[in-house]
């Protein structure tokens, strides 16, 4: 019973943090604000999450897990690994572009080194089944996450959308770090775009908004 109560409180804290991040962005959210919104003291909050970065990392994990679950959908499950990677990145970025609140969360992730490392780690853990525990893969993922995040933040300046940014990230990963030929890359991106045309983004939006409800 105590464990269930503890889990429920963690979810409440995470849900309130996510709501504050959507409204204000990471730089404008303090532990005291999160504690106040959760109806607990700051010291009790810190017994669960001593530092704000731990909260952000937990939210990153849940946010990206929700996106990964969408890849189990019928339209995506039979795609090759790199097509799924393209879709995964696209969905994260497009959520931010479509929703001003989620964009603040995505920018919070991209401005935090620990969160970027967590994004790379989640991708690496997911790809290990198909690509193995390869150092070149890890280096490539770290590079494209950081570089792609920079492009996302400056997307208006460079006139880029989520589709173009995710293309650049996957192309760079496949060609520069895995030496995959151009025809295979083009086929991969075309396959991903075709699958995305059948996907309703609102399905993912609903899943993200409910990810701390249980």
mmCIF file of C-alpha atoms in Angstrom:
data_model
loop_
_atom_site.group_PDB
_atom_site.id
_atom_site.type_symbol
_atom_site.label_atom_id
_atom_site.label_comp_id
_atom_site.label_asym_id
_atom_site.label_seq_id
_atom_site.Cartn_x
_atom_site.Cartn_y
_atom_site.Cartn_z
ATOM 1 C CA UNK A 1 0.000 0.000 0.000
ATOM 2 C CA UNK A 2 2.818 2.382 0.944
ATOM 3 C CA UNK A 3 4.630 1.545 -2.284
ATOM 4 C CA UNK A 4 1.485 2.264 -4.320
ATOM 5 C CA UNK A 5 1.038 5.588 -2.526
ATOM 6 C CA UNK A 6 4.687 6.447 -3.188
ATOM 7 C CA UNK A 7 4.284 5.674 -6.902
ATOM 8 C CA UNK A 8 1.090 7.737 -7.084
ATOM 9 C CA UNK A 9 2.852 10.714 -5.516
ATOM 10 C CA UNK A 10 5.770 10.426 -7.936
ATOM 11 C CA UNK A 11 3.340 10.448 -10.849
ATOM 12 C CA UNK A 12 1.591 13.485 -9.399
ATOM 13 C CA UNK A 13 4.905 15.320 -9.035
ATOM 14 C CA UNK A 14 5.919 14.415 -12.585
ATOM 15 C CA UNK A 15 2.520 15.411 -13.972
ATOM 16 C CA UNK A 16 2.705 18.791 -12.231
ATOM 17 C CA UNK A 17 6.285 19.333 -13.386
ATOM 18 C CA UNK A 18 5.292 18.499 -16.966
ATOM 19 C CA UNK A 19 2.400 20.989 -16.779
ATOM 20 C CA UNK A 20 4.684 23.720 -15.427
ATOM 21 C CA UNK A 21 7.315 23.031 -18.076
ATOM 22 C CA UNK A 22 4.641 23.268 -20.783
ATOM 23 C CA UNK A 23 3.510 26.596 -19.392
ATOM 24 C CA UNK A 24 6.811 28.226 -18.444
ATOM 25 C CA UNK A 25 9.853 26.287 -19.698
ATOM 26 C CA UNK A 26 12.604 24.779 -17.554
ATOM 27 C CA UNK A 27 14.450 28.020 -16.781
ATOM 28 C CA UNK A 28 11.288 29.524 -15.237
ATOM 29 C CA UNK A 29 10.306 26.543 -13.079
ATOM 30 C CA UNK A 30 11.743 26.041 -9.599
ATOM 31 C CA UNK A 31 11.509 23.154 -7.147
ATOM 32 C CA UNK A 32 9.448 25.390 -4.869
ATOM 33 C CA UNK A 33 6.928 25.995 -7.647
ATOM 34 C CA UNK A 34 6.662 22.253 -8.279
ATOM 35 C CA UNK A 35 6.221 21.583 -4.553
ATOM 36 C CA UNK A 36 3.514 24.246 -4.263
ATOM 37 C CA UNK A 37 1.604 22.891 -7.256
ATOM 38 C CA UNK A 38 1.871 19.365 -5.823
ATOM 39 C CA UNK A 39 0.640 20.487 -2.398
ATOM 40 C CA UNK A 40 3.758 19.296 -0.578
ATOM 41 C CA UNK A 41 6.787 20.886 1.052
ATOM 42 C CA UNK A 42 9.984 21.459 -0.885
ATOM 43 C CA UNK A 43 11.837 19.129 1.497
ATOM 44 C CA UNK A 44 9.347 16.319 0.793
ATOM 45 C CA UNK A 45 9.692 16.945 -2.949
ATOM 46 C CA UNK A 46 13.474 16.687 -2.615
ATOM 47 C CA UNK A 47 13.135 13.369 -0.826
ATOM 48 C CA UNK A 48 11.787 12.086 -4.146
ATOM 49 C CA UNK A 49 13.793 14.298 -6.518
ATOM 50 C CA UNK A 50 16.727 16.119 -4.890
ATOM 51 C CA UNK A 51 17.494 18.137 -8.047
ATOM 52 C CA UNK A 52 15.368 19.578 -10.854
ATOM 53 C CA UNK A 53 17.493 17.791 -13.455
ATOM 54 C CA UNK A 54 16.352 14.441 -12.060
ATOM 55 C CA UNK A 55 12.761 15.471 -12.689
ATOM 56 C CA UNK A 56 13.587 16.585 -16.219
ATOM 57 C CA UNK A 57 15.378 13.307 -16.947
ATOM 58 C CA UNK A 58 12.387 11.324 -15.678
ATOM 59 C CA UNK A 59 10.061 13.339 -17.884
ATOM 60 C CA UNK A 60 12.371 12.796 -20.873
ATOM 61 C CA UNK A 61 12.238 9.043 -20.244
ATOM 62 C CA UNK A 62 8.440 8.971 -20.048
ATOM 63 C CA UNK A 63 8.000 11.339 -22.997
ATOM 64 C CA UNK A 64 10.234 9.302 -25.272
ATOM 65 C CA UNK A 65 8.827 6.004 -24.039
ATOM 66 C CA UNK A 66 5.375 7.251 -25.091
ATOM 67 C CA UNK A 67 6.781 8.000 -28.554
ATOM 68 C CA UNK A 68 8.481 4.603 -28.781
ATOM 69 C CA UNK A 69 5.222 2.875 -27.887
ATOM 70 C CA UNK A 70 3.631 4.551 -30.896
ATOM 71 C CA UNK A 71 6.178 2.725 -33.073
ATOM 72 C CA UNK A 72 4.481 -0.545 -32.137
ATOM 73 C CA UNK A 73 1.454 0.613 -34.097
ATOM 74 C CA UNK A 74 0.444 -1.544 -37.062
ATOM 75 C CA UNK A 75 1.641 1.044 -39.583
ATOM 76 C CA UNK A 76 5.169 1.059 -38.138
ATOM 77 C CA UNK A 77 5.956 -2.348 -36.691
ATOM 78 C CA UNK A 78 7.215 -3.949 -39.921
ATOM 79 C CA UNK A 79 9.492 -1.082 -40.946
ATOM 80 C CA UNK A 80 13.266 -1.358 -40.878
ATOM 81 C CA UNK A 81 15.193 0.002 -37.897
ATOM 82 C CA UNK A 82 16.333 3.208 -39.592
ATOM 83 C CA UNK A 83 12.840 4.049 -40.843
ATOM 84 C CA UNK A 84 11.576 3.707 -37.279
ATOM 85 C CA UNK A 85 14.430 5.907 -36.102
ATOM 86 C CA UNK A 86 13.394 8.602 -38.583
ATOM 87 C CA UNK A 87 9.781 8.384 -37.397
ATOM 88 C CA UNK A 88 10.802 8.456 -33.724
ATOM 89 C CA UNK A 89 12.808 11.660 -34.179
ATOM 90 C CA UNK A 90 10.153 13.239 -36.404
ATOM 91 C CA UNK A 91 7.361 12.601 -33.903
ATOM 92 C CA UNK A 92 9.311 14.190 -31.038
ATOM 93 C CA UNK A 93 10.114 17.307 -33.048
ATOM 94 C CA UNK A 94 6.695 17.596 -34.679
ATOM 95 C CA UNK A 95 4.984 17.418 -31.282
ATOM 96 C CA UNK A 96 6.941 20.504 -30.298
ATOM 97 C CA UNK A 97 6.128 22.324 -33.520
ATOM 98 C CA UNK A 98 2.403 21.558 -33.257
ATOM 99 C CA UNK A 99 2.008 22.313 -29.537
ATOM 100 C CA UNK A 100 3.487 25.454 -27.967
ATOM 101 C CA UNK A 101 3.500 23.863 -24.513
ATOM 102 C CA UNK A 102 5.241 20.698 -25.675
ATOM 103 C CA UNK A 103 7.755 22.872 -27.527
ATOM 104 C CA UNK A 104 8.796 24.371 -24.190
ATOM 105 C CA UNK A 105 9.332 20.829 -22.895
ATOM 106 C CA UNK A 106 11.331 19.833 -25.990
ATOM 107 C CA UNK A 107 13.459 22.983 -25.676
ATOM 108 C CA UNK A 108 13.971 22.189 -21.991
ATOM 109 C CA UNK A 109 15.279 18.774 -23.041
ATOM 110 C CA UNK A 110 17.543 20.245 -25.711
ATOM 111 C CA UNK A 111 19.015 22.834 -23.343
ATOM 112 C CA UNK A 112 19.937 20.282 -20.669
ATOM 113 C CA UNK A 113 23.032 18.119 -21.101
ATOM 114 C CA UNK A 114 21.723 15.295 -18.904
ATOM 115 C CA UNK A 115 18.468 15.201 -20.878
ATOM 116 C CA UNK A 116 20.337 15.042 -24.184
ATOM 117 C CA UNK A 117 22.439 12.185 -22.817
ATOM 118 C CA UNK A 118 19.248 10.402 -21.765
ATOM 119 C CA UNK A 119 17.760 10.843 -25.259
ATOM 120 C CA UNK A 120 20.911 9.308 -26.770
ATOM 121 C CA UNK A 121 20.833 6.475 -24.232
ATOM 122 C CA UNK A 122 17.186 5.671 -24.960
ATOM 123 C CA UNK A 123 17.946 5.540 -28.686
ATOM 124 C CA UNK A 124 21.025 3.390 -28.060
ATOM 125 C CA UNK A 125 19.123 0.936 -25.823
ATOM 126 C CA UNK A 126 16.372 0.684 -28.416
ATOM 127 C CA UNK A 127 18.770 0.094 -31.331
ATOM 128 C CA UNK A 128 20.983 -2.453 -29.544
ATOM 129 C CA UNK A 129 18.704 -5.321 -30.549
ATOM 130 C CA UNK A 130 19.346 -4.631 -34.249
ATOM 131 C CA UNK A 131 22.710 -2.861 -34.280
ATOM 132 C CA UNK A 132 24.455 -4.365 -31.263
ATOM 133 C CA UNK A 133 26.514 -2.591 -28.615
ATOM 134 C CA UNK A 134 28.723 -0.694 -31.051
ATOM 135 C CA UNK A 135 30.840 2.316 -30.012
ATOM 136 C CA UNK A 136 30.418 3.931 -33.438
ATOM 137 C CA UNK A 137 26.643 3.766 -33.005
ATOM 138 C CA UNK A 138 26.886 5.444 -29.596
ATOM 139 C CA UNK A 139 29.126 8.207 -30.932
ATOM 140 C CA UNK A 140 26.817 8.748 -33.891
ATOM 141 C CA UNK A 141 23.707 8.967 -31.733
ATOM 142 C CA UNK A 142 25.313 11.472 -29.378
ATOM 143 C CA UNK A 143 26.378 13.579 -32.337
ATOM 144 C CA UNK A 144 23.057 13.655 -34.185
ATOM 145 C CA UNK A 145 20.998 14.302 -31.051
ATOM 146 C CA UNK A 146 23.118 17.331 -30.148
ATOM 147 C CA UNK A 147 23.358 18.638 -33.726
ATOM 148 C CA UNK A 148 19.710 17.920 -34.504
ATOM 149 C CA UNK A 149 18.654 19.669 -31.328
ATOM 150 C CA UNK A 150 20.573 22.740 -32.427
ATOM 151 C CA UNK A 151 18.812 22.693 -35.796
ATOM 152 C CA UNK A 152 15.434 22.397 -34.080
ATOM 153 C CA UNK A 153 16.086 25.420 -31.874
ATOM 154 C CA UNK A 154 17.162 27.449 -34.940
ATOM 155 C CA UNK A 155 14.627 25.934 -37.340
ATOM 156 C CA UNK A 156 12.935 29.268 -38.114
ATOM 157 C CA UNK A 157 16.261 30.877 -38.938
ATOM 158 C CA UNK A 158 17.171 27.975 -41.259
ATOM 159 C CA UNK A 159 13.608 27.481 -42.563
ATOM 160 C CA UNK A 160 13.515 23.812 -41.531
ATOM 161 C CA UNK A 161 10.604 21.622 -40.439
ATOM 162 C CA UNK A 162 10.517 18.378 -38.426
ATOM 163 C CA UNK A 163 10.631 16.250 -41.570
ATOM 164 C CA UNK A 164 13.769 17.957 -42.874
ATOM 165 C CA UNK A 165 15.552 17.923 -39.514
ATOM 166 C CA UNK A 166 14.816 14.236 -38.913
ATOM 167 C CA UNK A 167 15.998 13.482 -42.473
ATOM 168 C CA UNK A 168 19.290 15.269 -41.821
ATOM 169 C CA UNK A 169 19.797 13.445 -38.515
ATOM 170 C CA UNK A 170 19.123 9.978 -39.927
ATOM 171 C CA UNK A 171 21.104 10.617 -43.133
ATOM 172 C CA UNK A 172 24.098 11.769 -41.096
ATOM 173 C CA UNK A 173 23.877 8.781 -38.784
ATOM 174 C CA UNK A 174 23.572 6.238 -41.590
ATOM 175 C CA UNK A 175 26.151 7.717 -43.988
ATOM 176 C CA UNK A 176 28.802 9.230 -41.717
ATOM 177 C CA UNK A 177 28.800 6.747 -38.840
ATOM 178 C CA UNK A 178 27.617 3.503 -40.449
ATOM 179 C CA UNK A 179 28.809 4.023 -44.059
ATOM 180 C CA UNK A 180 25.465 2.955 -45.526
ATOM 181 C CA UNK A 181 25.068 3.706 -49.231
ATOM 182 C CA UNK A 182 22.874 6.517 -50.528
ATOM 183 C CA UNK A 183 20.293 4.270 -52.191
ATOM 184 C CA UNK A 184 19.582 2.476 -48.912
ATOM 185 C CA UNK A 185 19.269 5.831 -47.136
ATOM 186 C CA UNK A 186 16.826 7.161 -49.733
ATOM 187 C CA UNK A 187 14.752 3.988 -49.514
ATOM 188 C CA UNK A 188 14.674 4.225 -45.717
ATOM 189 C CA UNK A 189 13.484 7.832 -45.669
ATOM 190 C CA UNK A 190 10.851 7.198 -48.354
ATOM 191 C CA UNK A 191 9.528 4.217 -46.387
ATOM 192 C CA UNK A 192 9.262 6.320 -43.232
ATOM 193 C CA UNK A 193 7.464 9.183 -45.002
ATOM 194 C CA UNK A 194 4.958 6.773 -46.530
ATOM 195 C CA UNK A 195 4.148 5.264 -43.128
ATOM 196 C CA UNK A 196 3.807 8.687 -41.510
ATOM 197 C CA UNK A 197 1.150 9.696 -44.028
ATOM 198 C CA UNK A 198 -1.166 7.113 -42.434
ATOM 199 C CA UNK A 199 -0.457 8.153 -38.853
ATOM 200 C CA UNK A 200 -2.684 10.444 -36.785
ATOM 201 C CA UNK A 201 -0.464 12.684 -34.648
ATOM 202 C CA UNK A 202 -3.353 13.298 -32.248
ATOM 203 C CA UNK A 203 -3.003 9.673 -31.112
ATOM 204 C CA UNK A 204 0.470 10.421 -29.768
ATOM 205 C CA UNK A 205 -0.593 13.799 -28.366
ATOM 206 C CA UNK A 206 -3.256 12.090 -26.259
ATOM 207 C CA UNK A 207 -0.774 9.471 -25.029
ATOM 208 C CA UNK A 208 1.725 12.156 -23.992
ATOM 209 C CA UNK A 209 -0.914 14.169 -22.149
ATOM 210 C CA UNK A 210 -1.924 11.052 -20.196
ATOM 211 C CA UNK A 211 1.519 9.552 -19.571
ATOM 212 C CA UNK A 212 1.453 10.337 -15.824
ATOM 213 C CA UNK A 213 -2.189 9.481 -15.205
ATOM 214 C CA UNK A 214 -1.593 5.911 -14.035
#
